[in-house]
Short mmCIF file of C-alpha atoms and ligand atoms in Angstrom, two decimals:
data_model
loop_
_atom_site.label_atom_id
_atom_site.label_comp_id
_atom_site.label_asym_id
_atom_site.label_seq_id
_atom_site.Cartn_x
_atom_site.Cartn_y
_atom_site.Cartn_z
CA MET A 99 221.94 -13.77 61.31
CA SER A 100 220.41 -10.52 62.40
CA LYS A 101 216.82 -10.34 63.56
CA THR A 102 213.97 -9.71 61.16
CA ILE A 103 212.79 -6.14 61.56
CA ARG A 104 209.24 -6.05 62.80
CA THR A 105 207.27 -2.90 63.45
CA ARG A 106 203.72 -2.31 64.47
CA MET A 107 200.92 0.15 64.79
CA ALA A 108 198.63 -0.44 67.72
CA PRO A 109 195.61 1.83 67.52
CA SER A 110 192.81 1.77 70.05
CA PRO A 111 189.37 1.67 68.45
CA THR A 112 188.15 4.80 70.18
CA GLY A 113 187.24 6.67 67.00
CA GLU A 114 188.60 7.50 63.58
CA LEU A 115 192.32 7.26 62.95
CA HIS A 116 194.02 10.63 63.49
CA VAL A 117 196.26 11.94 60.70
CA GLY A 118 199.10 11.84 63.20
CA SER A 119 198.50 8.11 63.62
CA MET A 120 198.48 7.57 59.87
CA ALA A 121 201.77 9.43 59.59
CA MET A 122 203.17 7.21 62.34
CA LEU A 123 201.84 4.13 60.67
CA LEU A 124 203.59 5.13 57.47
CA LYS A 125 206.93 5.34 59.27
CA ASN A 126 206.50 1.94 60.86
CA TYR A 127 205.38 0.50 57.55
CA ALA A 128 208.29 1.97 55.63
CA TRP A 129 210.92 0.83 58.09
CA ALA A 130 209.62 -2.74 58.02
CA LYS A 131 209.51 -2.71 54.22
CA ARG A 132 212.94 -1.17 53.91
CA ASN A 133 214.35 -4.06 55.90
CA ASN A 134 212.28 -6.76 54.26
CA GLY A 135 210.57 -7.21 57.56
CA GLN A 136 206.95 -7.21 58.63
CA PHE A 137 204.54 -4.52 59.62
CA ILE A 138 201.93 -5.60 62.13
CA LEU A 139 198.56 -4.08 62.88
CA ARG A 140 197.31 -4.73 66.37
CA ILE A 141 194.08 -3.49 67.85
CA GLU A 142 194.36 -2.38 71.45
CA ASP A 143 190.79 -2.65 72.60
CA THR A 144 191.20 -3.17 76.29
CA ASP A 145 189.30 -0.07 77.30
CA LYS A 146 185.83 -1.26 76.49
CA GLU A 147 184.21 1.91 77.80
CA ARG A 148 185.95 4.10 75.27
CA GLU A 149 185.48 1.76 72.33
CA VAL A 150 183.40 3.11 69.47
CA PRO A 151 181.31 0.54 67.57
CA GLY A 152 182.59 0.05 64.03
CA ALA A 153 185.93 1.71 64.75
CA ILE A 154 188.01 -1.42 64.10
CA GLU A 155 186.52 -1.87 60.65
CA GLU A 156 186.98 1.80 59.86
CA ILE A 157 190.63 1.75 60.96
CA LYS A 158 191.31 -1.22 58.69
CA LYS A 159 189.48 0.41 55.83
CA VAL A 160 191.13 3.79 56.04
CA ILE A 161 194.62 2.28 56.14
CA ARG A 162 193.85 0.54 52.87
CA ASP A 163 192.19 3.62 51.44
CA TYR A 164 195.52 5.34 52.01
CA GLY A 165 197.18 2.64 49.94
CA LEU A 166 198.90 0.89 52.82
CA ASP A 167 198.45 -2.55 54.28
CA TRP A 168 199.72 -4.77 57.05
CA ASP A 169 201.50 -8.12 56.86
CA GLU A 170 199.97 -9.55 60.01
CA GLY A 171 196.91 -8.39 61.83
CA PRO A 172 193.15 -8.49 62.01
CA GLY A 173 191.54 -10.09 59.01
CA LYS A 174 194.91 -11.45 57.88
CA GLY A 175 196.10 -13.45 60.82
CA GLY A 176 199.73 -14.36 61.26
CA PRO A 177 201.89 -16.54 63.47
CA TYR A 178 201.36 -14.49 66.63
CA GLY A 179 197.59 -13.91 66.54
CA SER A 180 195.13 -12.98 67.62
CA TYR A 181 196.04 -9.39 66.81
CA ILE A 182 193.08 -8.05 68.74
CA GLN A 183 193.87 -7.64 72.41
CA SER A 184 190.43 -8.50 73.74
CA GLU A 185 190.92 -11.94 72.21
CA ARG A 186 194.16 -12.45 74.12
CA LEU A 187 193.00 -11.99 77.70
CA SER A 188 194.24 -15.34 78.93
CA ILE A 189 197.73 -14.51 77.72
CA TYR A 190 197.90 -11.32 79.79
CA GLN A 191 196.46 -13.12 82.79
CA GLU A 192 199.10 -15.78 82.49
CA LYS A 193 201.88 -13.25 82.15
CA ALA A 194 200.65 -11.26 85.13
CA GLN A 195 200.57 -14.47 87.14
CA GLU A 196 204.13 -15.16 86.08
CA LEU A 197 205.18 -11.85 87.61
CA ILE A 198 203.28 -12.63 90.81
CA ASP A 199 205.03 -15.99 91.01
CA ASN A 200 208.42 -14.33 90.57
CA GLY A 201 207.72 -11.70 93.19
CA LYS A 202 207.74 -8.90 90.60
CA ALA A 203 204.11 -8.04 91.01
CA TYR A 204 201.50 -8.16 93.77
CA TYR A 205 197.79 -8.28 94.39
CA CYS A 206 196.17 -5.07 95.48
CA PHE A 207 192.78 -5.04 97.20
CA CYS A 208 192.42 -1.30 97.76
CA SER A 209 188.96 0.05 97.16
CA LYS A 210 188.23 2.94 94.80
CA GLU A 211 187.33 5.05 97.82
CA ARG A 212 190.64 4.36 99.52
CA LEU A 213 192.59 5.17 96.34
CA GLU A 214 190.65 8.37 95.93
CA GLN A 215 191.40 9.36 99.51
CA VAL A 216 195.12 8.75 98.99
CA ARG A 217 195.04 10.90 95.85
CA GLU A 218 193.19 13.64 97.71
CA GLU A 219 195.89 13.76 100.36
CA GLN A 220 198.64 13.81 97.76
CA ARG A 221 196.93 16.63 95.96
CA ALA A 222 196.61 18.58 99.18
CA ASN A 223 200.33 18.07 99.84
CA LYS A 224 201.16 18.98 96.24
CA GLN A 225 202.62 15.55 95.57
CA ALA A 226 202.36 13.65 92.32
CA PRO A 227 199.48 11.17 92.46
CA LYS A 228 200.82 7.67 93.03
CA TYR A 229 199.73 4.48 94.65
CA ASP A 230 200.99 4.41 98.25
CA LYS A 231 202.00 0.75 98.02
CA HIS A 232 199.57 -0.17 100.76
CA CYS A 233 199.16 -3.78 99.58
CA ARG A 234 202.78 -4.33 98.60
CA ILE A 235 203.61 -5.74 102.01
CA LEU A 236 200.95 -8.42 101.97
CA THR A 237 202.38 -11.94 102.07
CA ALA A 238 201.43 -14.41 99.40
CA ASP A 239 199.27 -16.29 101.87
CA GLU A 240 197.46 -13.16 103.00
CA ALA A 241 196.74 -12.21 99.41
CA LEU A 242 195.52 -15.69 98.58
CA ALA A 243 193.21 -15.75 101.56
CA ARG A 244 191.66 -12.41 100.60
CA LYS A 245 191.26 -13.48 97.00
CA GLU A 246 189.55 -16.65 98.08
CA ALA A 247 187.29 -14.72 100.40
CA GLY A 248 186.00 -13.03 97.25
CA GLU A 249 187.56 -9.59 97.61
CA SER A 250 188.03 -7.69 94.39
CA TRP A 251 191.67 -7.36 93.30
CA VAL A 252 194.04 -6.00 90.70
CA ILE A 253 197.66 -6.87 90.00
CA ARG A 254 200.29 -4.15 90.32
CA LEU A 255 203.92 -4.05 89.29
CA LYS A 256 206.38 -4.10 92.19
CA VAL A 257 208.56 -1.27 90.96
CA PRO A 258 212.10 -1.65 92.35
CA GLU A 259 213.12 1.11 94.76
CA ASP A 260 215.67 3.73 93.91
CA GLN A 261 217.15 2.35 90.71
CA PRO A 262 218.03 4.03 87.46
CA VAL A 263 215.56 3.34 84.67
CA VAL A 264 217.20 3.85 81.32
CA ILE A 265 215.16 4.56 78.24
CA ASN A 266 217.06 4.48 75.02
CA ASP A 267 215.23 6.63 72.57
CA LEU A 268 216.41 6.70 69.00
CA LEU A 269 215.72 10.43 68.63
CA ARG A 270 216.63 11.64 72.08
CA GLY A 271 219.36 9.28 73.18
CA GLU A 272 219.47 8.00 76.74
CA ILE A 273 216.86 9.22 79.16
CA ILE A 274 217.47 8.17 82.75
CA ILE A 275 215.00 8.53 85.56
CA ASN A 276 214.84 7.12 89.06
CA SER A 277 212.50 4.19 89.60
CA SER A 278 211.12 5.88 92.71
CA GLU A 279 209.33 8.27 90.41
CA VAL A 280 207.46 5.40 88.78
CA ASP A 281 204.09 4.29 90.08
CA ASP A 282 203.36 0.72 91.10
CA GLN A 283 201.07 0.66 88.11
CA VAL A 284 198.13 -1.65 87.65
CA LEU A 285 198.87 -4.43 85.17
CA LEU A 286 195.73 -6.48 85.33
CA LYS A 287 192.37 -4.94 86.14
CA SER A 288 189.65 -6.48 88.30
CA ASP A 289 187.67 -7.44 85.18
CA GLY A 290 190.55 -9.57 83.92
CA TYR A 291 191.58 -7.06 81.24
CA PRO A 292 195.18 -5.88 81.07
CA THR A 293 196.01 -2.21 81.29
CA TYR A 294 197.61 -0.60 78.24
CA HIS A 295 201.06 -1.05 79.84
CA LEU A 296 200.82 -4.78 80.33
CA GLY A 297 199.06 -5.38 77.03
CA VAL A 298 201.52 -3.39 74.97
CA VAL A 299 204.65 -4.89 76.49
CA VAL A 300 203.44 -8.48 76.42
CA ASP A 301 202.28 -8.17 72.84
CA ASP A 302 205.29 -6.31 71.54
CA TYR A 303 207.43 -9.01 73.06
CA LEU A 304 205.39 -12.00 71.95
CA MET A 305 204.90 -10.55 68.48
CA GLN A 306 208.68 -10.04 68.29
CA ILE A 307 208.47 -6.35 67.57
CA THR A 308 211.96 -4.93 67.10
CA HIS A 309 211.19 -1.23 66.66
CA ILE A 310 208.49 0.83 68.31
CA MET A 311 207.80 4.13 66.65
CA ARG A 312 204.99 5.92 68.37
CA GLY A 313 203.86 9.39 69.35
CA GLU A 314 205.95 11.25 71.87
CA GLU A 315 202.93 11.45 74.16
CA TRP A 316 203.83 7.89 75.13
CA ILE A 317 207.29 8.78 76.34
CA SER A 318 206.04 9.15 79.90
CA SER A 319 204.87 5.53 79.73
CA ALA A 320 208.24 4.31 78.49
CA PRO A 321 209.82 3.92 81.98
CA LYS A 322 206.92 1.71 82.99
CA HIS A 323 207.43 -0.38 79.91
CA VAL A 324 211.18 -0.61 80.45
CA LEU A 325 210.57 -1.78 84.03
CA LEU A 326 208.14 -4.37 82.75
CA TYR A 327 210.59 -5.72 80.19
CA GLU A 328 213.12 -5.98 82.98
CA ALA A 329 210.68 -7.66 85.36
CA PHE A 330 210.02 -10.29 82.71
CA GLY A 331 213.70 -10.53 81.81
CA TRP A 332 212.93 -9.72 78.16
CA GLU A 333 215.08 -7.95 75.64
CA LYS A 334 213.77 -4.45 74.91
CA PRO A 335 212.87 -3.24 71.44
CA VAL A 336 214.22 0.00 70.00
CA PHE A 337 212.06 2.95 71.00
CA ALA A 338 211.57 6.04 68.87
CA HIS A 339 209.13 8.58 70.23
CA ILE A 340 208.13 10.73 67.28
CA PRO A 341 207.00 14.34 67.78
CA VAL A 342 203.31 14.90 67.23
CA PHE A 343 202.00 17.44 64.70
CA LEU A 344 201.21 20.95 65.76
CA ASN A 345 198.09 22.73 64.52
CA PRO A 346 198.47 24.36 61.08
CA ASP A 347 199.07 27.71 62.79
CA GLY A 348 202.02 26.15 64.62
CA LYS A 349 200.35 26.51 67.99
CA GLY A 350 199.64 23.53 70.18
CA LYS A 351 199.20 19.87 69.47
CA MET A 352 197.01 19.25 66.44
CA SER A 353 193.57 18.77 67.86
CA LYS A 354 189.94 18.47 66.90
CA ARG A 355 189.15 21.86 68.32
CA LYS A 356 191.07 23.54 65.52
CA GLY A 357 189.59 21.59 62.61
CA THR A 358 189.32 18.11 61.29
CA VAL A 359 192.04 15.68 62.24
CA SER A 360 190.83 12.28 61.13
CA SER A 361 192.62 10.58 58.26
CA ARG A 362 189.27 9.82 56.69
CA SER A 363 188.16 13.45 56.71
CA PHE A 364 191.04 14.50 54.46
CA LEU A 365 190.03 11.94 51.85
CA ASP A 366 186.45 13.12 52.16
CA ARG A 367 187.63 16.66 51.47
CA GLY A 368 189.34 15.64 48.27
CA TYR A 369 192.94 15.09 49.26
CA LEU A 370 194.58 12.24 47.41
CA PRO A 371 195.92 9.49 49.63
CA GLU A 372 199.25 9.50 47.80
CA ALA A 373 199.57 13.25 48.36
CA MET A 374 198.76 12.77 52.03
CA LEU A 375 201.42 10.10 52.37
CA ASN A 376 204.01 12.24 50.61
CA PHE A 377 203.09 15.15 52.86
CA PHE A 378 203.53 12.94 55.94
CA MET A 379 206.93 11.85 54.64
CA ILE A 380 208.37 15.33 54.56
CA LEU A 381 207.01 16.55 57.88
CA GLY A 382 209.99 16.29 60.19
CA TRP A 383 212.13 14.27 57.81
CA ALA A 384 213.94 15.08 54.59
CA LYS A 385 215.44 13.01 51.86
CA ALA A 386 219.18 13.47 51.50
CA ASP A 387 218.73 15.32 48.19
CA GLN A 388 215.97 17.49 49.73
CA GLN A 389 213.56 16.31 47.08
CA GLU A 390 210.02 16.84 48.36
CA VAL A 391 207.93 14.92 45.87
CA ILE A 392 208.74 11.36 46.78
CA SER A 393 207.04 8.12 45.83
CA LEU A 394 206.31 5.50 48.43
CA ALA A 395 208.95 3.25 46.89
CA GLU A 396 211.57 5.99 47.09
CA TYR A 397 210.61 6.72 50.66
CA ILE A 398 210.91 3.08 51.66
CA GLU A 399 214.37 3.05 50.17
CA ALA A 400 215.47 6.15 52.05
CA PHE A 401 213.62 6.36 55.35
CA ASP A 402 215.43 5.76 58.61
CA PRO A 403 213.71 6.60 61.90
CA LYS A 404 216.93 7.91 63.37
CA ASP A 405 216.80 10.81 60.92
CA VAL A 406 213.41 12.03 62.11
CA SER A 407 213.63 15.45 63.70
CA PRO A 408 212.92 15.48 67.43
CA LYS A 409 211.25 18.85 66.97
CA SER A 410 207.51 19.15 66.45
CA VAL A 411 206.34 20.42 63.09
CA ALA A 412 203.15 22.18 62.11
CA PHE A 413 200.63 20.43 59.88
CA ASP A 414 201.24 22.97 57.14
CA LEU A 415 198.01 23.09 55.14
CA GLN A 416 199.48 25.31 52.46
CA LYS A 417 202.14 22.77 51.80
CA LEU A 418 199.56 20.01 51.76
CA ASN A 419 197.47 21.95 49.25
CA TRP A 420 200.48 22.41 47.05
CA MET A 421 201.35 18.73 47.31
CA ASN A 422 197.80 17.71 46.50
CA GLY A 423 197.87 19.86 43.37
CA VAL A 424 201.10 18.21 42.29
CA TYR A 425 199.54 14.77 42.63
CA ILE A 426 196.28 15.73 40.97
CA ARG A 427 198.18 16.95 37.94
CA LYS A 428 200.21 13.77 37.84
CA LEU A 429 197.15 11.58 37.47
CA PRO A 430 196.32 10.22 34.03
CA LEU A 431 193.06 11.78 32.88
CA ALA A 432 191.06 8.57 33.09
CA GLU A 433 192.21 8.05 36.66
CA LEU A 434 191.47 11.63 37.61
CA LYS A 435 187.97 11.23 36.26
CA LYS A 436 187.47 8.17 38.38
CA ARG A 437 188.70 9.92 41.52
CA LEU A 438 186.52 12.94 40.88
CA GLN A 439 183.33 10.88 40.65
CA PRO A 440 182.36 11.06 44.32
CA PHE A 441 182.72 14.86 44.27
CA ILE A 442 180.53 15.49 41.27
CA PRO A 443 176.94 16.52 41.98
CA GLU A 444 174.15 14.45 40.52
CA THR A 445 172.99 17.31 38.34
CA PHE A 446 176.34 17.56 36.57
CA PRO A 447 175.95 17.12 32.78
CA MET A 448 178.19 14.10 32.38
CA ASN A 449 178.07 14.36 28.57
CA LYS A 450 180.11 17.56 28.93
CA PHE A 451 182.55 16.23 31.48
CA ASP A 452 185.39 15.59 29.02
CA ALA A 453 185.07 19.10 27.63
CA ILE A 454 184.86 20.80 31.03
CA LEU A 455 187.65 18.96 32.81
CA PRO A 456 190.60 20.29 30.77
CA LEU A 457 189.35 23.83 31.43
CA VAL A 458 189.46 23.59 35.22
CA PHE A 459 191.99 20.87 35.81
CA GLU A 460 194.87 23.26 36.53
CA ARG A 461 192.94 24.99 39.25
CA LEU A 462 191.98 21.96 41.32
CA VAL A 463 193.60 22.13 44.74
CA THR A 464 191.45 19.32 46.08
CA LEU A 465 189.14 16.98 44.22
CA ALA A 466 186.24 18.61 46.02
CA ASP A 467 187.00 21.88 44.21
CA ILE A 468 185.50 20.39 41.08
CA ASP A 469 182.05 21.43 42.25
CA GLU A 470 182.80 25.10 42.80
CA LEU A 471 184.98 25.34 39.70
CA THR A 472 182.40 23.87 37.35
CA ARG A 473 179.01 24.78 38.76
CA PHE A 474 178.44 27.72 36.40
CA PHE A 475 178.78 25.43 33.41
CA TYR A 476 175.33 24.04 34.12
CA VAL A 477 173.77 26.21 36.82
CA ASP A 478 172.67 29.79 36.03
CA GLU A 479 174.47 32.05 38.46
CA GLN A 480 173.52 35.68 38.94
CA PRO A 481 176.22 38.15 37.94
CA ASP A 482 177.05 41.16 40.05
CA TYR A 483 175.24 43.89 38.10
CA GLU A 484 177.29 46.70 39.51
CA LEU A 485 180.37 45.01 38.14
CA LEU A 486 178.64 44.18 34.89
CA LEU A 487 177.81 47.83 34.31
CA LYS A 488 181.26 49.06 35.19
CA LYS A 489 182.68 51.49 32.64
CA ALA A 490 179.41 51.43 30.68
CA ASP A 491 175.75 52.35 31.07
CA ASN A 492 172.57 50.33 30.68
CA GLN A 493 172.04 51.48 27.17
CA LEU A 494 175.46 50.57 25.90
CA VAL A 495 175.41 47.19 27.57
CA ALA A 496 171.95 46.44 26.18
CA LYS A 497 173.22 47.30 22.73
CA GLN A 498 176.27 45.11 23.16
CA LEU A 499 174.08 42.24 24.33
CA ASN A 500 171.71 42.60 21.41
CA GLN A 501 174.46 42.55 18.85
CA THR A 502 176.21 39.65 20.56
CA MET A 503 173.02 37.63 20.64
CA ASP A 504 172.33 38.41 17.00
CA PHE A 505 175.75 37.25 16.06
CA LEU A 506 175.73 34.12 18.21
CA SER A 507 172.28 32.98 17.23
CA GLY A 508 173.24 33.23 13.59
CA LEU A 509 176.37 31.20 14.07
CA SER A 510 176.05 27.93 12.20
CA GLU A 511 179.04 26.26 13.76
CA TRP A 512 179.32 26.54 17.54
CA THR A 513 183.07 26.27 18.00
CA THR A 514 185.53 28.17 20.14
CA GLU A 515 187.23 29.54 17.07
CA LYS A 516 184.08 30.78 15.37
CA ILE A 517 182.84 32.38 18.56
CA GLU A 518 186.16 34.07 19.14
CA VAL A 519 186.64 35.42 15.65
CA GLY A 520 183.13 36.80 15.44
CA MET A 521 183.13 38.39 18.84
CA ARG A 522 186.47 40.05 18.33
CA GLU A 523 185.21 41.46 15.07
CA LEU A 524 182.13 42.77 16.79
CA GLN A 525 184.19 44.49 19.45
CA GLU A 526 186.59 46.06 16.96
CA LYS A 527 183.91 47.13 14.52
CA ASN A 528 182.03 48.98 17.24
CA ASP A 529 185.16 50.23 18.87
CA TRP A 530 183.93 49.00 22.23
CA HIS A 531 186.36 49.07 25.11
CA ARG A 532 187.86 45.62 24.97
CA GLY A 533 188.18 45.01 28.69
CA GLN A 534 184.72 46.30 29.40
CA PHE A 535 183.03 44.31 26.66
CA PHE A 536 184.59 40.94 27.32
CA MET A 537 184.29 41.23 31.09
CA MET A 538 180.64 42.12 30.69
CA ILE A 539 180.06 39.07 28.48
CA ARG A 540 181.99 36.85 30.87
CA LEU A 541 179.85 38.02 33.77
CA ALA A 542 176.65 37.67 31.82
CA VAL A 543 177.45 34.19 30.54
CA THR A 544 178.99 32.68 33.67
CA GLY A 545 177.96 34.93 36.57
CA ARG A 546 181.63 35.05 37.49
CA LYS A 547 184.56 37.36 37.17
CA ALA A 548 187.16 34.64 36.92
CA THR A 549 186.64 31.64 34.68
CA PRO A 550 188.63 29.54 32.26
CA PRO A 551 189.21 31.20 28.84
CA LEU A 552 185.97 32.85 27.75
CA PHE A 553 185.43 31.49 24.24
CA GLU A 554 186.20 27.93 25.20
CA THR A 555 183.93 28.27 28.17
CA MET A 556 181.12 29.57 25.99
CA SER A 557 181.59 26.81 23.50
CA VAL A 558 181.36 24.18 26.23
CA ILE A 559 178.38 25.78 27.94
CA GLY A 560 176.50 25.52 24.66
CA LYS A 561 174.58 27.81 22.40
CA ASP A 562 171.14 27.54 23.99
CA ILE A 563 172.33 28.17 27.50
CA VAL A 564 174.61 31.05 26.49
CA LEU A 565 171.82 32.76 24.60
CA ARG A 566 169.37 32.20 27.40
CA ARG A 567 171.72 33.73 29.94
CA LEU A 568 172.45 36.77 27.77
CA GLU A 569 168.73 37.24 27.29
CA MET A 570 168.14 37.04 31.03
CA VAL A 571 170.70 39.74 31.72
CA LYS A 572 169.25 41.95 29.03
CA ALA A 573 165.77 41.56 30.45
CA LYS A 574 167.05 42.49 33.86
CA LEU A 575 168.70 45.65 32.49
CA GLU A 576 165.54 46.73 30.82
CA ASN A 577 163.59 46.50 34.04
N1 LIG B 787 197.05 1.79 71.92
C1 LIG B 787 197.95 2.89 71.93
C2 LIG B 787 197.31 4.01 71.07
O1 LIG B 787 196.15 4.03 70.97
C3 LIG B 787 199.28 2.45 71.39
C4 LIG B 787 200.42 3.28 71.86
C5 LIG B 787 201.73 2.59 71.49
O2 LIG B 787 202.06 2.63 70.30
O3 LIG B 787 202.37 2.04 72.37
O4 LIG B 787 197.93 4.85 70.51
#
């Protein structure tokens, strides 16, 4: 029987989850689901200095807010827990000891100052910074004696000399480097915490991870991991180092400096999680039929990490906006209303919501657009008077306003149809320039040049407000 496919995402709680991480998580999730396997969430919190309070909870929350979930992990448990590294310290200590006992690792007692001095010299000689293996020659007895004397120590990997290290990457094929290029890296720190390298390898092994999909920035760590698997005598998982997103302009790795990058921030700006997921799906991967609008279920059925492009792709905001629009317009009205709630200002006249929504619905790019698109329905906005007087003078416009107000105030039934019929009659009877007249009214009633259809808009805004606004404009003209 073949092995159960198990994938994982292993974020460090150093802040909010980057969109790149969410995209990676989706791939790991989909591959596990496709194979009826398990997707594991593991928190790599071994760098206590960089940890941000509350980050673990936020990571868990945002994954679920994106509509995804894990099979094993914090809050859920599972057969290989704990899934939080700081709760597994004794395991790493044991494993590091195992390597010491097998002669694959050694104690190092070098002081910070000494290490700094070595690095200084290497820098001066233009060499890559690396530990000079000073403590590698200590005998077991010597090391023990120094430990017992209370000297501070770390454990380092005894990297074999001059051997090929082969990394099999699903996207790039075989990458071979010489072990002499690899540092005798620290595995266990003086405070008893593992380094990332030890933690990740031990956990991926113990948690029986079969496929590691992670950002290509980790590819330089892969030789260290391969050497560790070999030192332990463990079977290696499949590695796929996935290109990271470039900034929307296609230049450089997507970073905070060029705008928001956290997964949460996109939801806060009114992107739908399902649109975000679909967008992630098609960045650097395509369905065989080139279809771009893909459901999560369809993606799970089709995704294979080996088909991911090894080339970086830009985080194309235009495409995302388009995708978001597609998903907004797919939502049943009741659901859309629910999703819009957090974006609607408190002063919004909720009794008019059902009438307003159909008028602006088509123009929503993000949910947050609801505010800008609907504000004039209940907030008086000043028109641009220069525009309002275009192709007409004060006198004519005042006359048009007077007659319009007369007509509207006498209207017994305030419906789109009645407003339209009457106003068209008025325009024709007076032989007013059609474009001029209706644009003037639009500006006077809404303060804007572009709005949903005028008569419907007027009918939704309501008689009192429409008349009040027309009156205000007239008063202004007479001043
Ligand atoms: N803890 C690492 C991170 O924060 C995990 C990298 C990996 O997937 O190996 O991204």
